[in-house]
Short mmCIF file of C-alpha atoms and ligand atoms in Angstrom, two decimals:
data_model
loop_
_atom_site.label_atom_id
_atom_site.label_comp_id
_atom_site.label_asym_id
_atom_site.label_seq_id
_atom_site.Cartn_x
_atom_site.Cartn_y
_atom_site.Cartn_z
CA UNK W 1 140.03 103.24 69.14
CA UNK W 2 141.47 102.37 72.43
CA UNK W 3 140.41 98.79 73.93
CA UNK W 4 138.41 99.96 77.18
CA UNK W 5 136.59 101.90 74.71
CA UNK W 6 135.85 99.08 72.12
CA UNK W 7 134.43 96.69 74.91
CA UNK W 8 132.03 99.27 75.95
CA UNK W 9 130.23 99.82 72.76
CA UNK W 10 130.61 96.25 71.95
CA UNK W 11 126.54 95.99 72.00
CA UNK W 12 124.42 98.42 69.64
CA UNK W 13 123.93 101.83 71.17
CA UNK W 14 120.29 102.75 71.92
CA UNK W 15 119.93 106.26 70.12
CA UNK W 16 117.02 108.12 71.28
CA UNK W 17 115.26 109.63 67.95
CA UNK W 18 113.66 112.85 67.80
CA UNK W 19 115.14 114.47 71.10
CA UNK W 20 116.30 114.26 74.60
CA UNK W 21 115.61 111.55 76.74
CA UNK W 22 116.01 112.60 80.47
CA UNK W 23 117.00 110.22 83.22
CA UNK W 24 117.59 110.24 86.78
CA UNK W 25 119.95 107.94 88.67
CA UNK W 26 120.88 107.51 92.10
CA UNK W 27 124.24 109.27 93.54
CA UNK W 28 126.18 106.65 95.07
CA UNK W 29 126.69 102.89 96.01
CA UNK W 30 123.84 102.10 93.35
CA UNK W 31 125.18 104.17 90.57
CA UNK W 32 128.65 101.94 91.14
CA UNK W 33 126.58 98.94 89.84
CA UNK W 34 124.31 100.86 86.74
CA UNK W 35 127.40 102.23 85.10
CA UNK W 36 128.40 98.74 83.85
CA UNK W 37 124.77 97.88 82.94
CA UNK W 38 124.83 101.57 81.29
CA UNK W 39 127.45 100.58 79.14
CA UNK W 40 126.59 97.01 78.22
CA UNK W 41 123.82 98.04 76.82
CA UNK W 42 125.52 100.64 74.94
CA UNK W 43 125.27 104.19 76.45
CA UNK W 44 128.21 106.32 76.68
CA UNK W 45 128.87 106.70 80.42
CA UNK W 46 131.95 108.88 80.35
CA UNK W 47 129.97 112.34 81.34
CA UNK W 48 128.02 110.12 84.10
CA UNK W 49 131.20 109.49 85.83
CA UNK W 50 133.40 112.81 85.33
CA UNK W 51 134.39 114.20 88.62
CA UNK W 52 132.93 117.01 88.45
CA UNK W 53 129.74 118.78 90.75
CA UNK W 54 127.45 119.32 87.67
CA UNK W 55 123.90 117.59 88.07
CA UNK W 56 123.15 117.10 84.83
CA UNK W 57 125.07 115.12 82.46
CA UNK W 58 125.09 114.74 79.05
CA UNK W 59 125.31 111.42 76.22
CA UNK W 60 124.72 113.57 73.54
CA UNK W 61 125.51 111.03 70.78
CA UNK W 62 122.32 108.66 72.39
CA UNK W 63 120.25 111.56 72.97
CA UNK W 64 120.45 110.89 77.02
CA UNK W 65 120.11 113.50 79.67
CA UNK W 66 120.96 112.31 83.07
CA UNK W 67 120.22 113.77 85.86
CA UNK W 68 122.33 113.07 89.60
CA UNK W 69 119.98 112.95 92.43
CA UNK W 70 119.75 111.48 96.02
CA UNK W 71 118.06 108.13 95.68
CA UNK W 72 114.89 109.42 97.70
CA UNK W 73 114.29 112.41 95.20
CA UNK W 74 114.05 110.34 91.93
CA UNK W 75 110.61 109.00 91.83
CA UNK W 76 109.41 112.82 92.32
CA UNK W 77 111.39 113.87 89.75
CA UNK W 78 109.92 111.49 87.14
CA UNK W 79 106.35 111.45 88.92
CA UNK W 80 106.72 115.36 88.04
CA UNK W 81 107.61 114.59 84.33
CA UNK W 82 111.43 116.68 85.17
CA UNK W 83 112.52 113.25 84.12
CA UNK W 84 111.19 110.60 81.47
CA UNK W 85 112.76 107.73 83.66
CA UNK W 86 114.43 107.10 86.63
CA UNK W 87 116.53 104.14 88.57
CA UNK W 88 115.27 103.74 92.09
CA UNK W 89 115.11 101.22 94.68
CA UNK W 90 112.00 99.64 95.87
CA UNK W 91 112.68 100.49 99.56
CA UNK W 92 111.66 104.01 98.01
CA UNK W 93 108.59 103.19 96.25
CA UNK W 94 107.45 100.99 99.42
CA UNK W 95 107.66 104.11 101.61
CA UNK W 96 106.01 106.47 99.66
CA UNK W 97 102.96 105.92 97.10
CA UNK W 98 103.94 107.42 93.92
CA UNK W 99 102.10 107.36 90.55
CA UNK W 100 104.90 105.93 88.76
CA UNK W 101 105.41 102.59 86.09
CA UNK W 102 107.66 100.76 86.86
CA UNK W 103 108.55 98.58 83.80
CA UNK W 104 111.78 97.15 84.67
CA UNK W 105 113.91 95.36 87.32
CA UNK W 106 117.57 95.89 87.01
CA UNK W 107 118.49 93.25 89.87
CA UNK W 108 121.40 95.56 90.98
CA UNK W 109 121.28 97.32 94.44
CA UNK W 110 120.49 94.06 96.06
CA UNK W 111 119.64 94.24 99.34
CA UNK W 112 117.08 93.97 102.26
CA UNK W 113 114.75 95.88 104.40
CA UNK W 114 114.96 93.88 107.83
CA UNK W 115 114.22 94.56 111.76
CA UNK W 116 116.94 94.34 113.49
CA UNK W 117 118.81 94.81 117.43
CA UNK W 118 120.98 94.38 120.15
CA UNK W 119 122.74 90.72 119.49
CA UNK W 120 121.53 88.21 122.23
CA UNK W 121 118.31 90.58 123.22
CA UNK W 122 114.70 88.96 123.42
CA UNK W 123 112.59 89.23 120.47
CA UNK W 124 110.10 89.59 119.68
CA UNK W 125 108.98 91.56 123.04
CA UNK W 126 106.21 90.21 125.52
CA UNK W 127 102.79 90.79 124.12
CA UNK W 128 101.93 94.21 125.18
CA UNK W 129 104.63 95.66 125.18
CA UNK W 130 105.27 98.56 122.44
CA UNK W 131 108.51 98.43 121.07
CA UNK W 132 110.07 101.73 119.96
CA UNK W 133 111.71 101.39 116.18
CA UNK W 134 113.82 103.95 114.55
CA UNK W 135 113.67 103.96 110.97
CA UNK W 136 114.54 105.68 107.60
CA UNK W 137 111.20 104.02 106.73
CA UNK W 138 108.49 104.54 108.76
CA UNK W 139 105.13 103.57 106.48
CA UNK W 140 107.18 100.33 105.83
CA UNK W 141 107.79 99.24 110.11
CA UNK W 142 104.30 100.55 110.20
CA UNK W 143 102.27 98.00 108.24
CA UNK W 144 105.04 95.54 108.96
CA UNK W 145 104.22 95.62 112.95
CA UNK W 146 100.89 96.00 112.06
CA UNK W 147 100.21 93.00 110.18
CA UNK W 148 101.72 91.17 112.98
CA UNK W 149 99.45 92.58 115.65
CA UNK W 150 102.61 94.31 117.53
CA UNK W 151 102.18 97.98 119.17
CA UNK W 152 104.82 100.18 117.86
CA UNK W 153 106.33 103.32 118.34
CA UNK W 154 108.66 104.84 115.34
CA UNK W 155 111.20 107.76 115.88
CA UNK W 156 111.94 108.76 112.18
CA UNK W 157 115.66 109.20 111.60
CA UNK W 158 117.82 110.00 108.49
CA UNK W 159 120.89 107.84 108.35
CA UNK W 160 123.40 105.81 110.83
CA UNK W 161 120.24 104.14 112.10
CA UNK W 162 122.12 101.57 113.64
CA UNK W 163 122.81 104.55 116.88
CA UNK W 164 119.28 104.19 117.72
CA UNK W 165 119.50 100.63 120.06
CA UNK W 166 122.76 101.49 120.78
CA UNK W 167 122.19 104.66 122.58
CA UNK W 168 118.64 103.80 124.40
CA UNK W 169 116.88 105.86 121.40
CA UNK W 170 115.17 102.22 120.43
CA UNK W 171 114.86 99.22 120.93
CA UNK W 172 115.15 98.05 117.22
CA UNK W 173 115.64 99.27 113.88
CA UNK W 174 113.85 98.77 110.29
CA UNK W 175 116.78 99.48 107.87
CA UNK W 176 118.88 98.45 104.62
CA UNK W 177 121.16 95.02 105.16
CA UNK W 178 123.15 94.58 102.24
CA UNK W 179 126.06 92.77 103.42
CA UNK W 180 125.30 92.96 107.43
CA UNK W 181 128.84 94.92 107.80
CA UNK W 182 127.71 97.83 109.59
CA UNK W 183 125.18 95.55 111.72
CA UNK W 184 128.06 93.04 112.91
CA UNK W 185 130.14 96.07 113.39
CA UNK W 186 127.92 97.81 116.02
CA UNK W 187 126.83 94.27 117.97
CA UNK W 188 123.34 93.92 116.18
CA UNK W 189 121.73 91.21 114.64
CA UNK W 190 118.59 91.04 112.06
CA UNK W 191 115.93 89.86 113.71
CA UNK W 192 113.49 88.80 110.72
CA UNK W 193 113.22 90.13 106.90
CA UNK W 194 110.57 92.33 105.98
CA UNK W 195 111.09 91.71 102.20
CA UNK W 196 113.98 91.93 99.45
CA UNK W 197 114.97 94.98 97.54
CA UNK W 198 116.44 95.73 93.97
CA UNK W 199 116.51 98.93 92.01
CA UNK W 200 114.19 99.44 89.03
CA UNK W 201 113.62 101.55 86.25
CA UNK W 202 110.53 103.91 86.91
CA UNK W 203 108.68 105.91 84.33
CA UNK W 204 106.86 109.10 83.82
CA UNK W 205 103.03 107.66 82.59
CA UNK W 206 102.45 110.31 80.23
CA UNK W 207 106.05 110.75 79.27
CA UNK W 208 106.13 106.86 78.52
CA UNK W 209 102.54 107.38 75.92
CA UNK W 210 103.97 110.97 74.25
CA UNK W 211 107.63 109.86 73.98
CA UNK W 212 107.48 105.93 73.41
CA UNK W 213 109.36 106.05 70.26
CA UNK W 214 112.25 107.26 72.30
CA UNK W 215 112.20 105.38 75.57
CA UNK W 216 111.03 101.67 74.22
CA UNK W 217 114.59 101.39 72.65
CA UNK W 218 116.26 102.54 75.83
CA UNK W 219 114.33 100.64 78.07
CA UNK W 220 115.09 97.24 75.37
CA UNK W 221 118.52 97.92 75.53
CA UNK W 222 118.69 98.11 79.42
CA UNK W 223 116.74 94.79 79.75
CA UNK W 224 118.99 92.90 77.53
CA UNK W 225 121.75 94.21 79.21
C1 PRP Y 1 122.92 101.78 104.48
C2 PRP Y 1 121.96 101.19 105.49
C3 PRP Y 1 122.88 100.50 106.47
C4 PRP Y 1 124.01 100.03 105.56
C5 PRP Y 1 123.83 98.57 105.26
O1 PRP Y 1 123.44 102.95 105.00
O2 PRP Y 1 121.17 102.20 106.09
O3 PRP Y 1 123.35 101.39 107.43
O4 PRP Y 1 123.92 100.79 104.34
O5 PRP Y 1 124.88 98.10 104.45
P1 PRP Y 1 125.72 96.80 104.86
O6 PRP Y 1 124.75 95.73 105.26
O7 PRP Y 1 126.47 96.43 103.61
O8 PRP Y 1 126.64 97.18 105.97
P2 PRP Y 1 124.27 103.98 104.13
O9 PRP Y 1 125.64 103.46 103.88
O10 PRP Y 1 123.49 104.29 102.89
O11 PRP Y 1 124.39 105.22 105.07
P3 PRP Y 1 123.39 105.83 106.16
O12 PRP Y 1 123.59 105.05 107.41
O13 PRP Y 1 123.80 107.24 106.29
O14 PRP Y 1 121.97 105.68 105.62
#
C-alpha cells in the first residue's frame, strides 16, 4: 500500500450500514480545508477531489454519496431531504431561516462577517443619516443596523462586494473577512465585527430519526477528527 495512502486511513473508517449516506459539501476554498478532516476521520476522499465536472461523487466502500454544490445551495438541499447532511457556513444559515440541525461545528472556514469602508472615512455616520450598504447578506446588515438604531439602505449584490464604496454604489459593505487581503487590497478597512463564522455540519431532521444508524457513526467520526 503506498504511504500517502496508509496515513489516510490511519483512523477507523466510518462505514455507513444498510445504504447510502448522501452529503453535500461546499465547492471551493472550504472544501480545501474538509478534505483533510474527510480523511482523518477515515473517508476515502479520492472521488471528492478527481478533476472531473461530475456533481456527485462516490465513497462506495463507506457507503458515502457526496454531492458538489455552491455553498448557498446546501442547506436547501438537506432541508429538502436530497441530502442526509451537509457542510455549510453559518454566514448561510444567519441569512436565511432554514429548518435544519445543526449538530456539529467543524471549526474550518474560519472567518468573519464585518462592516466595512473606505480607509480613513468617518464612521459611524452622523445620526440621521442613512447609510447605503451593499451586501451578499442582506437579513444579516439588516438586524445588525437595526439593533443599533442606524437607518439603512441595502443594495443586494452577488460577489466582489468590495466595488460597491469604491465606485459610489455604497458607502459600506457587510461581507466575509477571512484574512483582510482583498480589503487592504482595494483601500478599505473593517469598521466593526458583526460576529464570527465557521462551517458546520447540518442535518436533514427526519433523515437524522429514519437513518440514525447510518449517520451517528459518520457524524462520530467527523467530530473526533
Ligand atoms: C470572499 C469575501 C471577500 C473575500 C474575503 O469573496 O466576499 O471578498 O472572500 O477574503 P480575504 O479576507 O481572505 O481577502 P470570494 O473570494 O468568495 O469571492 P466573491 O467576492 O466573488 O464573493
Amino acid at each position: 500500500m503506498p504511504e500517502a495512502t496508509r496515513t489516510k486511513r490511519a483512523r477507523p473508517a466510518p462505514v455507513a450500514p444498510n445504504g447510502r449516506v448522501v452529503v453535500a459539501v461546499p465547492k471551493g476554498r472550504v472544501l480545501e480545508q474538509l478534505v483533510p478532516r474527510l480523511e482523518a476521520a477515515g473517508f476515502d476522499t479520492d472521488a471528492l477531489t478527481r478533476s472531473t465536472r461530475q456533481l456527485i461523487r462516490e465513497d462506495a466502500e463507506h457507503g458515502v454519496s457526496w454531492l458538489l454544490l455552491k455553498p448557498d445551495d446546501v442547506p436547501t438541499y438537506v432541508e429538502y431531504g436530497a441530502a442526509d447532511l451537509g457542510v455549510v457556513g453559518r454566514d448561510v444559515l444567519l441569512e436565511r431561516e432554514y429548518d435544519l440541525y445543526a449538530p456539529l461545528d467543524l471549526g474550518i472556514g474560519r472567518c468573519r462577517l464585518s462592516v466595512a469602508g473606505p480607509t480613513g472615512a468617518a464612521y459611524p455616520p452622523t445620526p440621521g443619516t442613512v447609510l447605503r450598504v451593499a451586501t451578499k447578506f442582506p437579513h444579516v446588515a439588516t438586524r445588525h443596523f437595526q439593533a443599533k438604531g442606524q437607518l439603512v439602505e441595502t443594495i443586494f449584490v452577488q460577489g466582489s462586494v468590495e466595488l460597491a464604496p469604491l465606485t459610489g454604489l455604497a458607502d459600506v459593505i457587510v461581507d466575509l473577512v477571512e484574512t483582510g487581503e482583498t480589503l487592504r487590497q482595494n483601500g478599505l478597512d473593517v469598521y466593526e465585527d458583526i460576529c464570527e463564522v465557521s462551517s458546520v455540519v447540518v442535518a436533514n431532521r427526519v433523515g437524522l430519526k429514519l437513518k440514525r444508524a447510518q449517520i451517528a457513526p459518520l457524524l462520530d467520526a467527523l467530530g473526533r477528527s
